Structures are given as structure tokens and as C-alpha cells.
Amino acid sequence: MKDSIRHLIQQALDRLSAEGVLPAGLTPAIQVENTKDKTHGDFASNIALMLAKPAGQKPRDLAEKLISALPPSAEVSKVEIAGPGFLNFFQNSDALAERLESALADARLGVRKANAHQRVIVDLSSPNLAKEMHVGHLRSTIIGDGVARVLAFLGDEVIRQNHVGDWGTQFGMLLAFMEENPAAAESELSDLEGFYRAAKKRFDDSPEFADRARELVVRLQAGDEQCLKLWQRFNDISLSHCQKVYDRLGVNLGMADVKGESAYNAALPGIVQALREKGLLTEDDGAQCVFLDEYQNAEGKPLPVIVQKAGGGYLYATTDLAAMRYRSQELKADRALYFVDQRQALHFQMAFEVARRAGFVHDGMQLEHMGFGTMNGADGRPFKTRDGGTVKLIDLLDEAEQRAYALVKGKNPALDEAELRQIAHAVGIGAVKYADLSKHRTSDYSFNFEQMLSFEGNTAPYLLYAYTRVASIFRKLDSNLDAPLEGRIVLQAEQEQALAAKLAQFGEVLNGVGEKGVPHLLCAYLYDLAGLFSSFYEHCPVLAAEDPETRQSRLRLAALTGRTLRQGLELLGLETLERM
Ligand code: ARG
């Protein structure tokens, strides 16, 4: 709808320019917003205020001229001037009802991508395999998965890439430890965290062990078969840990999505060589660097992207350059999104810049770092266990499910054990995911079990429950949300109008999520939708409606609400329940 209004305004502007009322050559970005108070219209634009000055006219006068120049539209019932010169548009309820009818008839709920379809790389999760996954990887995994789902629903071709850290000096220490006691290593590897700690202790305590570790790194890098075997074994076990977490979280990631740092090893000398040929390399203290003038340190000196150390070793950035080249040239991506901690912002800005200058990515390729803030504990300090260690993801998820179990059992003691477990799983895991998804990606976020498991506010339990309420209407009819329904939508009551207007925004919200990589927009939308449904349900009897046409109309609205909630929750990666 906003797009249609923008289009109408554009036509009015063109007309006024042609008539000489507006100076020619104005190309303003036309802004249209949803209004909060629907009694003053459904959409508002500040275009007359924006153009008053360049046009040399009073805003309200210009607003008046714009209104008379607007072409007629079936979707708009009237346009009014408000305040200093805002244009307020009232949506035509018949046209709105028509929109909802077509959404009801469509498995994709009428959602279309606003811009051209693309092939998009989503770089997500990407833990370092040397250690067990911890809470820091939760955000990348969950937010990345949510955005990937939305893009795929909009019709983009999404390629997920789990850029795991499976290479580097820590592996020498781990291999040395595996080698020292192969039998024990196999059993201890099932506790990666413990294994890492034990290896580190050996490394710190024994100089001979440390030497052996360093030797093994060199041999690993030289492609020594025995070392590669151990390394492979280690990664297999570590990846199967990750896979357990993904499955438990209900995240769409599998072994086929893994393309770790080691996959680019063979390409790294070529990357350095290509940079040299382009004349982009400078040697600094023996290291190969690309200096970028626009990035400077505190003393105003240009910052380097180091691509090869003095000893010949390659770096994190070198691998990322190789990955960008692969994503552009081999995968032929139009866009690549990197869901990685905000603290790596500078790394990505600089690496993107180098990739462009070197021609590693094609000109039209969009490279976007989708950074996110730190996950803190409820006290606002970095999230740690009581003794200061990192919190293991698996432990966190166990606790979430246990708490959800107690909560659901408390509310509904009659449920049988199997159903209780299933609900606890959906609520517990859903709560953890939703809490993360519903905050703006770039802000730091406090992990708080009490808050995320509350049935009030913008939380998973609230939304999952709201969905079951809609589903229950249809259960009472021995039917379900997807069964065909007689009748037509007719919008009368204020609550029906408000609910309908919200339903019509689903596509626009999903487009926003896909463009900016911010799932919290979808969370906020579903939360509003659930609230509007509540007041509709309170004021507008559905099953008890006397007039059969009204009843059918309301049932259709309820069905579309239910399907929209279900689809939205699925796009966020939440498992919905029919009852709880
Ligand atoms: N393994 C890295 C880390 O844990 C994240 C990798 C992100 N992706 C990338 N292409 N650099 O910090």
C-alpha cells in the first residue's frame, strides 16, 4: 500500500512539474508512513513540507495543489491535509478487503519481493571448531537463519555458508594432545571444552609439548597425511557438536552448508599474488599489507589489511578475501550478508574495500556486514557462568527447556508427559531464539530467562499462545486454519479495520527484514498483530455473530491472522503449537 501511495504522489508531482507549479528536476525521496491514530487516516506523507522551500510555496498551499493533482485510485477513499501540511491518506475498506481476499487465496499470503530476485550468500554461525560452541555464536546463528528464511520466502535464492574456523595455530596444540594419548582423546573429545582446557594446560606447563604443538602446525600446513587425519577427526567431532546444537535449535544448517576457512587454503597464495599484480601490496616489516588511506589509526596513519605475515603465514582477512572471490566468481552471488559480531566491523569494511579494489568481486555485488551487539547477562555484564567461564550453548538450552517445562506444567498440570515435553521444547527454545530476534540486531542484549519466558509482552510464549487462541476457534468448528471458508471479508467495526490494515502490511514488513537484515521488524509486527487480534476478538463476536455473513467475514479475518502468525513465526524459526 505504501508503494501505491508513493506512486500516486509521484504522478501528482510529475503533473505539477509539467504545469510549471513545481520547478522541474525535483527528485525527492517520497516518504510514506503508517499512522498511529487511524482516525486521521492510515498513511501520512510529509512531501509538501519537504518541497515547500524548493518550490517557494507555503506547505499547506502546496499540499492542496498536490491533492487536486493526485490521480483517482480505488485504494484510497480520501486524502486530507493535517497540521502544518501533512497529507493523510485513508485506505478504502473495500480495496483493503480485496487485498486480504487475495492473500487468503495464496499460499504465500500475497507476499511479493519488492525488488528483483537475487542470489544471496548468508554467512552465518561460523564458530571456531577448536572449542565448543558458546553463547557468542547464538546470535549469528539465529539471526542469520531468520533472515535467510525471510529472503527465501521472498523468492531469493539463498546459499548458506558456515565459514567455520577450522584452521590456525590452536590446532597444533590440539593435535599434539590427541597424539599423546589417542584412546583418551577419543573419549575426551566428547567434551570439547574440557579437551581444549586440558590441551592448553599441557601447552602452558610443558615446553616440550609446546614445541611438539608448533611442529605439528607446520606439518599440518605442509599437508602431512598423519596430521591431516588427526585434524579431520577432530573437526568431524567438533562439527557433529555444532550439528547437535543446530538441530536442537531448529536452525536450517547442515553439513552441506559448511565451507570452513581451510577450504580456501589453496587459494591464498593466489590472492596475495593477485594483489601484488594490481600494485596494491606494500611490504611492512616483512609482512604483506594493503594500506587503505581512508582508514587511519589514532595518529592519522593509514591502516593496513595484512594478508601475509613475515613468516609466510596467511591471516583471517586473506581467507575472507578468498571467500569473497569464490562467492562472486564461483557462486555468482548478487549479494553477500555477513552475520558476525559488531566488533569485526572494521575488518569487514576494510576487507570489502580491498576485494573491490582488487576486482575479486563483480561491480554489482552487494557486500554487507550484518553486525550485532554483545550478549550480556541479566546484570548487563558479559554473559559468563558463575565461576567466570563461558556458558556452553547446550547447557543454556537445557536450562531453557527445564524452565519452560516447569512453567507449562504449572499452568496446565493435566497435560500428559509427552505433550508437556513437546510444548516445553517449543516454548523453551522458542523463547531463547525470540528474545534474540526481537531486539535490534546492533544493540547489545541482556539474556534474561524470566523475561523471555514471560507470557506478557513481546515474547515467544505470548505469541505462541496467541497463535493457539486463533487455532482454537477453528478447532471448535472441527475445522482448521487452512480449510476453505465460505463468504467474503467486509470491514465494518473499527477493530476489524485496524486488524485488516495490519494484515495487509505483512509483505512490506518482510521486505524490510530482507533489505536490512533485521528480524526484529517481523517480531514487532507479529506482536502488534496479536494485540490487534485480541481487541478484535474481544469486541467482535466471531462464532457468536448473529448475522451469518458477518460471522463468515470474521472467520476469514481470523484465518488470515492465524496463517500470518504461523508463517511469521516459522520465518523466525519458531515451532508453533496447536495447543499449550
Ligand atoms: N570464526 C569467526 C569467529 O568466530 C567468524 C567468521 C565469520 N565469517 C567470516 N566470513 N569471517 O569470530
Short mmCIF file of C-alpha atoms in Angstrom, two decimals, residues 14 28 156 177 186 238 245 263 290 332 372 374 383 389 402 538:
data_model
loop_
_atom_site.label_atom_id
_atom_site.label_comp_id
_atom_site.label_asym_id
_atom_site.label_seq_id
_atom_site.Cartn_x
_atom_site.Cartn_y
_atom_site.Cartn_z
CA ASP A 14 5.08 14.97 -12.33
CA PRO A 28 12.62 13.91 -3.71
CA ASP A 156 15.60 -15.10 -3.41
CA PHE A 177 47.24 -33.65 22.75
CA GLU A 186 38.58 -40.09 21.63
CA SER A 238 33.55 -30.71 16.65
CA VAL A 245 23.08 -27.55 18.54
CA ALA A 263 38.59 -24.78 2.13
CA VAL A 290 47.30 -3.38 1.62
CA LYS A 332 27.81 -15.94 -8.84
CA PHE A 372 25.31 -7.47 16.09
CA THR A 374 27.28 -8.47 22.55
CA PHE A 383 27.46 -13.38 29.87
CA GLY A 389 33.71 -19.33 32.42
CA GLN A 402 13.64 -27.13 32.03
CA GLU A 538 -12.93 -9.00 22.35
#
